[in-house]
Coordinates of C-alpha atoms and ligand atoms in Angstrom, one line a residue:
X290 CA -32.9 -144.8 10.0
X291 CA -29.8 -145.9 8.2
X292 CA -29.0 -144.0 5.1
X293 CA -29.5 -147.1 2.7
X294 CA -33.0 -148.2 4.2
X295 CA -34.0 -144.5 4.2
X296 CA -33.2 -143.8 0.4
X297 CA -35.3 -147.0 -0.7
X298 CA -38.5 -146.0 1.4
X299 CA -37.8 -142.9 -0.5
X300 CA -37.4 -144.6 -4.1
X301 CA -40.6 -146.2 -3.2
X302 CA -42.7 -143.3 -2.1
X303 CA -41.7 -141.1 -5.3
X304 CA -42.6 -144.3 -7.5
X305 CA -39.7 -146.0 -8.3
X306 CA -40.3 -149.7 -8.5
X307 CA -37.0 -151.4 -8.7
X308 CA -33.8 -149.8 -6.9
X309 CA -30.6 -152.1 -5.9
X310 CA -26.7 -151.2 -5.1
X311 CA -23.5 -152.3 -6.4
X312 CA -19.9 -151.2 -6.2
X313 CA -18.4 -148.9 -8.0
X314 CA -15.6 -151.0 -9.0
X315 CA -15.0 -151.4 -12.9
X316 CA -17.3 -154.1 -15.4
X317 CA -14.7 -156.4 -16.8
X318 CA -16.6 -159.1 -18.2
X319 CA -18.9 -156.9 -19.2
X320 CA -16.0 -155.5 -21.5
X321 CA -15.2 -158.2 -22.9
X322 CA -18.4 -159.4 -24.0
X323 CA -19.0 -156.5 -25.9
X324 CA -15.5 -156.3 -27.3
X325 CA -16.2 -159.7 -28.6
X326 CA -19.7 -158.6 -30.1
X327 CA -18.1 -155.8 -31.5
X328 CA -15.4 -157.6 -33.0
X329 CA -17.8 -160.3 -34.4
X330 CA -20.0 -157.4 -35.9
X331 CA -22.9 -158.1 -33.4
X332 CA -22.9 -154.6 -31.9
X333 CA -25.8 -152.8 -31.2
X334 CA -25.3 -148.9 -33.3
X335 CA -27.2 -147.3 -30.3
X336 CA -24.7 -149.5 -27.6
X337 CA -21.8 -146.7 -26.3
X338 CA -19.3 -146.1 -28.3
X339 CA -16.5 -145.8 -25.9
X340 CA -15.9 -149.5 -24.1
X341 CA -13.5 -148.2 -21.3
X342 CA -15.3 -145.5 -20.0
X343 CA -19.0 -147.2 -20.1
X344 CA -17.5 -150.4 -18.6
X345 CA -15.4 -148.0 -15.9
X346 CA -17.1 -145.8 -13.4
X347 CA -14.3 -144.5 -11.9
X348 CA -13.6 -142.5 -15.6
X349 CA -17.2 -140.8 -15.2
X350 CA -17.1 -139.7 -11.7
X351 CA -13.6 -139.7 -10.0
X352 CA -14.0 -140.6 -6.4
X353 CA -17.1 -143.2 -7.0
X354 CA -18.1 -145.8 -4.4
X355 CA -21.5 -147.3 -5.2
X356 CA -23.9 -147.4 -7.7
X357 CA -27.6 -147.2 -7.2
X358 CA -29.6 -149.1 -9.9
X359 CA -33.2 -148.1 -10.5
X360 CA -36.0 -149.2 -12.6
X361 CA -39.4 -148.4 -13.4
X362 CA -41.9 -151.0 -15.1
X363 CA -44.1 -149.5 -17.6
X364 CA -46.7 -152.3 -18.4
X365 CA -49.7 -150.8 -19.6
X366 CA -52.2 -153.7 -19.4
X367 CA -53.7 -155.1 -22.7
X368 CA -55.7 -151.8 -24.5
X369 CA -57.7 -152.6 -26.9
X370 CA -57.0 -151.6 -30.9
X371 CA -58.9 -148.4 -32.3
X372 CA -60.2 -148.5 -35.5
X373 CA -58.8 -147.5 -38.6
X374 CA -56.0 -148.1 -40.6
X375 CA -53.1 -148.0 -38.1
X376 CA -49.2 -148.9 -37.0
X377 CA -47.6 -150.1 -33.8
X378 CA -45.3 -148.5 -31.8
X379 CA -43.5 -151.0 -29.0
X380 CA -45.2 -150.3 -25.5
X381 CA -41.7 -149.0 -24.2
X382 CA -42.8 -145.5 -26.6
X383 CA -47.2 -145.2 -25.7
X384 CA -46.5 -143.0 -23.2
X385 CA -43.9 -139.9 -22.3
X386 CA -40.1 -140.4 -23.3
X387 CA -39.2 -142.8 -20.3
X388 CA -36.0 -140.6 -20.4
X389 CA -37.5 -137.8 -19.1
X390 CA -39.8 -139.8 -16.5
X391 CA -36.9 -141.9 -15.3
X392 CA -34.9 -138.6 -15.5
X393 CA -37.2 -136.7 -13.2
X394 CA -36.7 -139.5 -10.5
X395 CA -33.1 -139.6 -10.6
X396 CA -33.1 -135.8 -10.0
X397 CA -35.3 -136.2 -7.1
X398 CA -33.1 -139.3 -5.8
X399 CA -30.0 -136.9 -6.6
X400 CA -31.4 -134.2 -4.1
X401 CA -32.1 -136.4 -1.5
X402 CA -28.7 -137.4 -1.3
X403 CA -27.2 -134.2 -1.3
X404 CA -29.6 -133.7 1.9
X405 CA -28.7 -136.5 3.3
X406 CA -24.8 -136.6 2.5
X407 CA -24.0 -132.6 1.6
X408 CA -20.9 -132.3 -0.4
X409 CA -21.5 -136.2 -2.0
X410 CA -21.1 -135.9 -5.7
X411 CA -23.6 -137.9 -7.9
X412 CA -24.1 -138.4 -11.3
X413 CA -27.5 -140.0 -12.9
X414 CA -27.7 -142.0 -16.3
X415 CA -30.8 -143.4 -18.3
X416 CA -29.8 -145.2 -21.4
X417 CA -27.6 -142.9 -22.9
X418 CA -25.6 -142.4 -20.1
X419 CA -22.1 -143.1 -19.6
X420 CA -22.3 -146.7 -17.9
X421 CA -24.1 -150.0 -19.3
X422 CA -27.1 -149.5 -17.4
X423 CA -28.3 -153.3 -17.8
X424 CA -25.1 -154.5 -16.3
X425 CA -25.6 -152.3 -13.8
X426 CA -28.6 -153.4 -13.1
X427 CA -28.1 -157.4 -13.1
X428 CA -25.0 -156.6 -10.7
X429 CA -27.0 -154.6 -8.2
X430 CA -29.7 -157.6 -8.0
X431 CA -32.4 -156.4 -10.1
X432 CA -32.5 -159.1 -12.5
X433 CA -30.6 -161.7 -14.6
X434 CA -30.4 -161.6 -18.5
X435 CA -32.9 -163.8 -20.2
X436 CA -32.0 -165.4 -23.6
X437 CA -33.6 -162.3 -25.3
X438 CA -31.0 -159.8 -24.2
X439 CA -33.1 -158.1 -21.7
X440 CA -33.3 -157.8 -18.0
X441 CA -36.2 -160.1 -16.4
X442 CA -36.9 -158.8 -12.8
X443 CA -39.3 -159.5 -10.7
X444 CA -41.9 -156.8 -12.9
X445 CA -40.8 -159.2 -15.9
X446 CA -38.9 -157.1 -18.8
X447 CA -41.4 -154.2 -19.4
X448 CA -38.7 -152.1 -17.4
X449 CA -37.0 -148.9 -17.6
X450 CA -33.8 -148.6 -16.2
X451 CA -31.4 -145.8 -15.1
X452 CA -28.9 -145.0 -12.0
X453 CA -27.1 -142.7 -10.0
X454 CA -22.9 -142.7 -9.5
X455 CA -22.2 -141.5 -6.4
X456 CA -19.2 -140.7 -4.2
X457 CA -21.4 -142.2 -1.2
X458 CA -20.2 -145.7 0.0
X459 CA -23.8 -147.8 0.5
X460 CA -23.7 -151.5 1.4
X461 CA -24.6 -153.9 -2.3
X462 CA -27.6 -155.8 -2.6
X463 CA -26.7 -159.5 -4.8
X464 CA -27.0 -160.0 -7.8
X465 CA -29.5 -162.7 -8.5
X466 CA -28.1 -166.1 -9.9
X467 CA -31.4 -167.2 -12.1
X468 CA -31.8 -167.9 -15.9
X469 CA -33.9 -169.2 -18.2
X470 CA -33.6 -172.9 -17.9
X471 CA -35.0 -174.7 -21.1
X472 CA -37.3 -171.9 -22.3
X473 CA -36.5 -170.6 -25.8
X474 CA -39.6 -169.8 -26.8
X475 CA -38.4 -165.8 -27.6
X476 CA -35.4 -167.4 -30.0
X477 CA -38.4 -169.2 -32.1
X478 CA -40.7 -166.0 -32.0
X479 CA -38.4 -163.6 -33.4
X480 CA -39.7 -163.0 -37.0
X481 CA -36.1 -162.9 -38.5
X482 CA -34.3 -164.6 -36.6
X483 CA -32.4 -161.9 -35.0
X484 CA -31.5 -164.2 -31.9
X485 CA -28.8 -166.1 -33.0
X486 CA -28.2 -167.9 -29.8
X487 CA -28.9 -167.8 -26.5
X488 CA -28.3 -164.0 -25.2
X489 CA -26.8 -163.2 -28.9
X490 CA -28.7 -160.6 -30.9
X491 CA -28.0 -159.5 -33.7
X492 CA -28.4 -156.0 -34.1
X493 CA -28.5 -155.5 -38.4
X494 CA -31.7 -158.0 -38.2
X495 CA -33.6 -156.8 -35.1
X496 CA -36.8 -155.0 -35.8
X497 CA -36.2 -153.0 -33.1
X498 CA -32.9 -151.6 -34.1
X499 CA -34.1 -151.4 -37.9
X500 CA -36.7 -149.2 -36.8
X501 CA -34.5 -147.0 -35.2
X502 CA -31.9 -146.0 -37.9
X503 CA -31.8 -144.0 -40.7
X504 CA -31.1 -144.9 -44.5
X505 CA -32.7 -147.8 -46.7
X506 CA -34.3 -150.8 -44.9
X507 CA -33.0 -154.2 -45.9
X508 CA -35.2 -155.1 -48.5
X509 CA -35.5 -159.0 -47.0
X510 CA -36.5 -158.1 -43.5
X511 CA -39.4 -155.5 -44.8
X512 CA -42.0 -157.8 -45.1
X513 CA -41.3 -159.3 -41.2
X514 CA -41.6 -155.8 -40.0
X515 CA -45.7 -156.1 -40.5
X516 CA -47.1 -152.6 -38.8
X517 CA -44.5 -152.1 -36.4
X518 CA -43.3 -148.3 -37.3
X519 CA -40.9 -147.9 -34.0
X520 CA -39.4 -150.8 -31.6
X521 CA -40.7 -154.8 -31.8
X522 CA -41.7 -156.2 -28.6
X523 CA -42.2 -159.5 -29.6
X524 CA -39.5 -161.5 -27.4
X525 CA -40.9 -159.8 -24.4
X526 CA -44.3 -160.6 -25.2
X527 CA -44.0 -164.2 -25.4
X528 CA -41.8 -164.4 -22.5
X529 CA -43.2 -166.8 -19.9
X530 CA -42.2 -164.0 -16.9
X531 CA -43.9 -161.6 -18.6
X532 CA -47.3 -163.1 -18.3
X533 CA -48.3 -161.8 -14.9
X534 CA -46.5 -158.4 -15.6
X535 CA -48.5 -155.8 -13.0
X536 CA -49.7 -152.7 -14.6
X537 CA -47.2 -149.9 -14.3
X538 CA -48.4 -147.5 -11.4
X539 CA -46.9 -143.9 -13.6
X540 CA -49.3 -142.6 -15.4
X541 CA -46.6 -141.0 -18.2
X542 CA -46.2 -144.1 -19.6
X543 CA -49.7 -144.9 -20.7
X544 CA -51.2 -142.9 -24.0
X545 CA -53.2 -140.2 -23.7
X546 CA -55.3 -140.8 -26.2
X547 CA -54.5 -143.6 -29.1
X548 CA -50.9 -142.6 -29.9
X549 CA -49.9 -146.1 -29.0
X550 CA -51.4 -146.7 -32.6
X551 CA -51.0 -144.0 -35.2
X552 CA -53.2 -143.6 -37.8
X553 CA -51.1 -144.4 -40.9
X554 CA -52.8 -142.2 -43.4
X555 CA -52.3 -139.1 -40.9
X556 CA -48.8 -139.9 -40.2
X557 CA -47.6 -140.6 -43.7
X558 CA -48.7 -136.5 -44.5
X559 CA -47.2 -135.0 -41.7
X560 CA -45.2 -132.1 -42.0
X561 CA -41.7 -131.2 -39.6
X562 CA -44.2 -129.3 -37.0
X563 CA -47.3 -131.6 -37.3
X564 CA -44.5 -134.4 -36.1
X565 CA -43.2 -132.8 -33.2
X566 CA -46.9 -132.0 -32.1
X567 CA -47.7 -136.0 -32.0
X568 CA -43.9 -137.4 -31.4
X569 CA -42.0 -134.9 -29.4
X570 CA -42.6 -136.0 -26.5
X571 CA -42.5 -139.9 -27.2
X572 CA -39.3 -141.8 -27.2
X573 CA -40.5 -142.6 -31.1
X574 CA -39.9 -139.6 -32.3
X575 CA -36.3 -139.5 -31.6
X576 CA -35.0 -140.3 -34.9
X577 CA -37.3 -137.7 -36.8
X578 CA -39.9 -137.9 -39.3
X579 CA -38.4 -139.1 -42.5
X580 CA -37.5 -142.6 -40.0
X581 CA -41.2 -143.1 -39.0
X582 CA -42.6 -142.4 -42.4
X583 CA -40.1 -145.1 -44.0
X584 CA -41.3 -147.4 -41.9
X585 CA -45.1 -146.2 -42.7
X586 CA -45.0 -147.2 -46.1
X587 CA -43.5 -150.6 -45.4
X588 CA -46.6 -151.1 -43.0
X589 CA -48.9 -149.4 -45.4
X590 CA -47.2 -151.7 -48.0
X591 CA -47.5 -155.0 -45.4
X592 CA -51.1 -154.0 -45.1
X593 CA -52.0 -154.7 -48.8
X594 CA -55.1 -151.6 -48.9
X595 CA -55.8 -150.4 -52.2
X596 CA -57.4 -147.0 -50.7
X597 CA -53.7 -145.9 -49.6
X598 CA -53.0 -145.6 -53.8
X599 CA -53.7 -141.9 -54.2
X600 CA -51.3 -141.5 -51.0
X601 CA -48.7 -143.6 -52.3
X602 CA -48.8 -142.3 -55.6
X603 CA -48.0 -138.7 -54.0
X604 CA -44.9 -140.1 -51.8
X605 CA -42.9 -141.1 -55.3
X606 CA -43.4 -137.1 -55.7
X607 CA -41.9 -136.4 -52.1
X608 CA -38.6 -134.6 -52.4
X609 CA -36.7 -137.2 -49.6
X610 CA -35.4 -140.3 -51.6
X611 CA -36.0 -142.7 -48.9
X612 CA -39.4 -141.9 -48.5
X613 CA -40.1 -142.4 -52.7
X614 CA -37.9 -145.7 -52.7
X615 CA -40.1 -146.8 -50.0
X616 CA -43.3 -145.6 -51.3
X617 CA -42.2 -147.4 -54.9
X618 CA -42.2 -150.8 -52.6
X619 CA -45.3 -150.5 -50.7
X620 CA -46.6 -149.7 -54.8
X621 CA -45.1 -153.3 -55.7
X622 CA -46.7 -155.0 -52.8
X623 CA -50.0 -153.6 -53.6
X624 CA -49.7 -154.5 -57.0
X625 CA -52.2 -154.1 -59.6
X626 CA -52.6 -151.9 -62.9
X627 CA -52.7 -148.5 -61.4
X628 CA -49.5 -149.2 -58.7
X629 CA -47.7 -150.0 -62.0
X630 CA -48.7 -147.4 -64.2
X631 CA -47.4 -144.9 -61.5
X632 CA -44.1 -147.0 -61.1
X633 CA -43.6 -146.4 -64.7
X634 CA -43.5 -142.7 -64.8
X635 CA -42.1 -142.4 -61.6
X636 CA -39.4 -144.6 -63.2
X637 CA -39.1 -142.7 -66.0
X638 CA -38.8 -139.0 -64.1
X639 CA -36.3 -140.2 -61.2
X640 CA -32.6 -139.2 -61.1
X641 CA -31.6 -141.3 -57.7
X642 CA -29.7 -144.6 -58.4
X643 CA -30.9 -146.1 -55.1
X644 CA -34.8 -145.0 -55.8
X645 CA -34.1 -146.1 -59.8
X646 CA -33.8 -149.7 -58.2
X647 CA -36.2 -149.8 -55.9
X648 CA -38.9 -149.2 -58.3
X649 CA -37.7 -151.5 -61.0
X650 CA -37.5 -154.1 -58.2
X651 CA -41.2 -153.3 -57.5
X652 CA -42.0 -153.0 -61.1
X653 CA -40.5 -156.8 -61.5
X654 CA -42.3 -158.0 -58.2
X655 CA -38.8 -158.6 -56.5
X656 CA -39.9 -157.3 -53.1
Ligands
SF4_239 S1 -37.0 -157.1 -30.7 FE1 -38.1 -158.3 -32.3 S2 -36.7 -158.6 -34.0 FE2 -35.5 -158.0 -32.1 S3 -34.8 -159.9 -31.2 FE3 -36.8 -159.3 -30.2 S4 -38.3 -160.4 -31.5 FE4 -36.5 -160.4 -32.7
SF4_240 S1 -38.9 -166.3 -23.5 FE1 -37.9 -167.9 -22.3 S2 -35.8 -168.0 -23.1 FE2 -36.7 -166.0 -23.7 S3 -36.1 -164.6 -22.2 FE3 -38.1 -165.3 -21.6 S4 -37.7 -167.1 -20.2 FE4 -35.8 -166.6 -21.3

């Protein structure tokens, strides 16, 4: 068997769902897209940092001749809500951090090619990597780019992606020439209007960026973020291809037990060790406690329960300012004589600027 043919019945057999070729050669539109995003103030803070060598393979592995474009879909079927007062994580972080899954299958992939090809050099990347894995991906035919950014294939968006640079020449697979036609249904769902136009997001009003970085949330888009505590999956779930989305086949990216909805009470009291037990080995817990807490008492806050009082009472008292500015809002949007009084002396006891404001914004119902 030829040494193409026998590396995809191998992709296959170790569970690898989507796997196409494409030259090594260098991403030049790709470049300039992003230089223009970046120069327009659309670019995403998590896209890489260094243009050149993401948009170059020859920079990351001298000597490169093909690249081999993977992906995984990690649909988990429609589970149904526990009880309980609770958040939402996007479906990309129920399960293991696809890092690590995807990670594990490039490593196998890696070895088979130094069986098959000894002295071949080959370097993997998931997402952090140092190539633009998405372009990779549409250019080795495993998809197109809908209107929402993402990469529709054949498993709809709920995909994964990653790939291997390697020194080995392989014959390409095409890229596929499809898009959305007149859809634009994700471009009206998106709760603030992140989508500006047709395959332009931008990044300081997605959800699922928000959700991601540190410091104070913008105090317009807080109410739009509902229960969503990490990632927004909202473009991809009204998407027309992703209605007959198969249930992924890899059992790490299904919960083990009802992670895929934390309790919000149990987070919000979590200490630095509790947090690594529950989101260590997620791809939510990434950005650390203090991000996921934030974003707890903007749900908590969103949620309008008067039983999460005591708790929010106690957050004003917590010694990390983000998380009493926050606490001060989800206060103000459950309003009420008791929220107040506790604004009041919170008010009257804080030294932070930025936590000064937030509670006299609460305190005048400006949230
Ligand atoms: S992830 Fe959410 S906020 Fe971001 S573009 Fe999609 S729908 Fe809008
Ligand atoms: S919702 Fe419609 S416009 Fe948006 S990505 Fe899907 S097909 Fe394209």
């Amino acid at each position: 068997m030829r040494l193409k043919e026998a590396l995809f019945c191998y992709a296959r057999e170790i569970g690898i769902d989507l796997m196409g070729i494409t030259g090594a050669e260098a991403f030049p539109a790709a470049r300039q897209t992003l230089a223009d995003r970046r120069r327009q103030g659309l670019y995403a803070p998590f896209a890489p940092r260094d243009l050149v060598r993401a948009c170059d393979p020859a920079l990351s592995l001298p000597g490169a001749r093909s690249i081999i474009a993977v992906g995984l879909g990690y649909y988990q079927g429609k589970l149904s809500p526990p009880p309980g007062h609770r958040g939402k994580l996007a479906r990309i972080a129920w399960g293991e951090d696809y890092h690590r899954v995807v990670g594990a299958k490039l490593t196998l992939l890696q070895d088979f090619l130094q069986r098959e090809v000894p002295g071949s050099r080959n370097l993997a990347f998931v997402d952090t990597g140092p190539l633009l894995d998405k372009e990779v991906a549409r250019r080795a035919g495993l998809g197109w780019f809908g209107k929402n950014t993402l990469l529709l294939t054949r498993l709809g968006s709920w995909v994964v992606l990653g790939g291997i640079l390697t020194t080995i020449e392989l014959p390409p697979t095409s890229p596929q020439g499809k898009d959305c036609g007149a859809c634009d249904l994700c471009l009206r769902a998106c709760p603030t209007g992140a989508l500006l136009a047709p395959g332009v997001l931008d990044p300081d009003r997605c959800l699922s960026c928000l959700t991601q970085q540190k410091g104070f949330f913008p105090l317009e888009l807080r109410r739009a973020l509902g229960l969503r505590l990490y990632g927004c999956d909202t473009c991809q779930e009204v998407c027309p291809h992703n209605r007959h989305a198969p249930v992924t086949s890899e059992p790490a990216f299904f919960p083990r037990g009802q992670e895929h909805r934390p309790q919000l009470a149990e987070l919000l009291v979590m200490n630095n060790r509790e947090f690594k037990g529950a989101f260590g080995a997620s791809a939510a817990g990434w950005r650390g406690r203090t991000v996921l807490q934030r974003n707890a008492l903007l749900a908590v806050g969103n949620l309008g329960e008067p039983d999460f009082l005591p708790l929010l009472k106690n957050c004003l008292q917590d010694s990390r300012p983000i998380i009493r500015g926050h606490g001060a809002w989800a206060l103000g949007r459950l309003g009420g004589r008791r929220a107040r009084e506790a604004l009041e002396r919170a008010l009257a006891g804080e030294g932070d600027p930025q936590v000064q404001r937030e509670i006299r914004l609460a305190l005048a119902g400006n949230i």
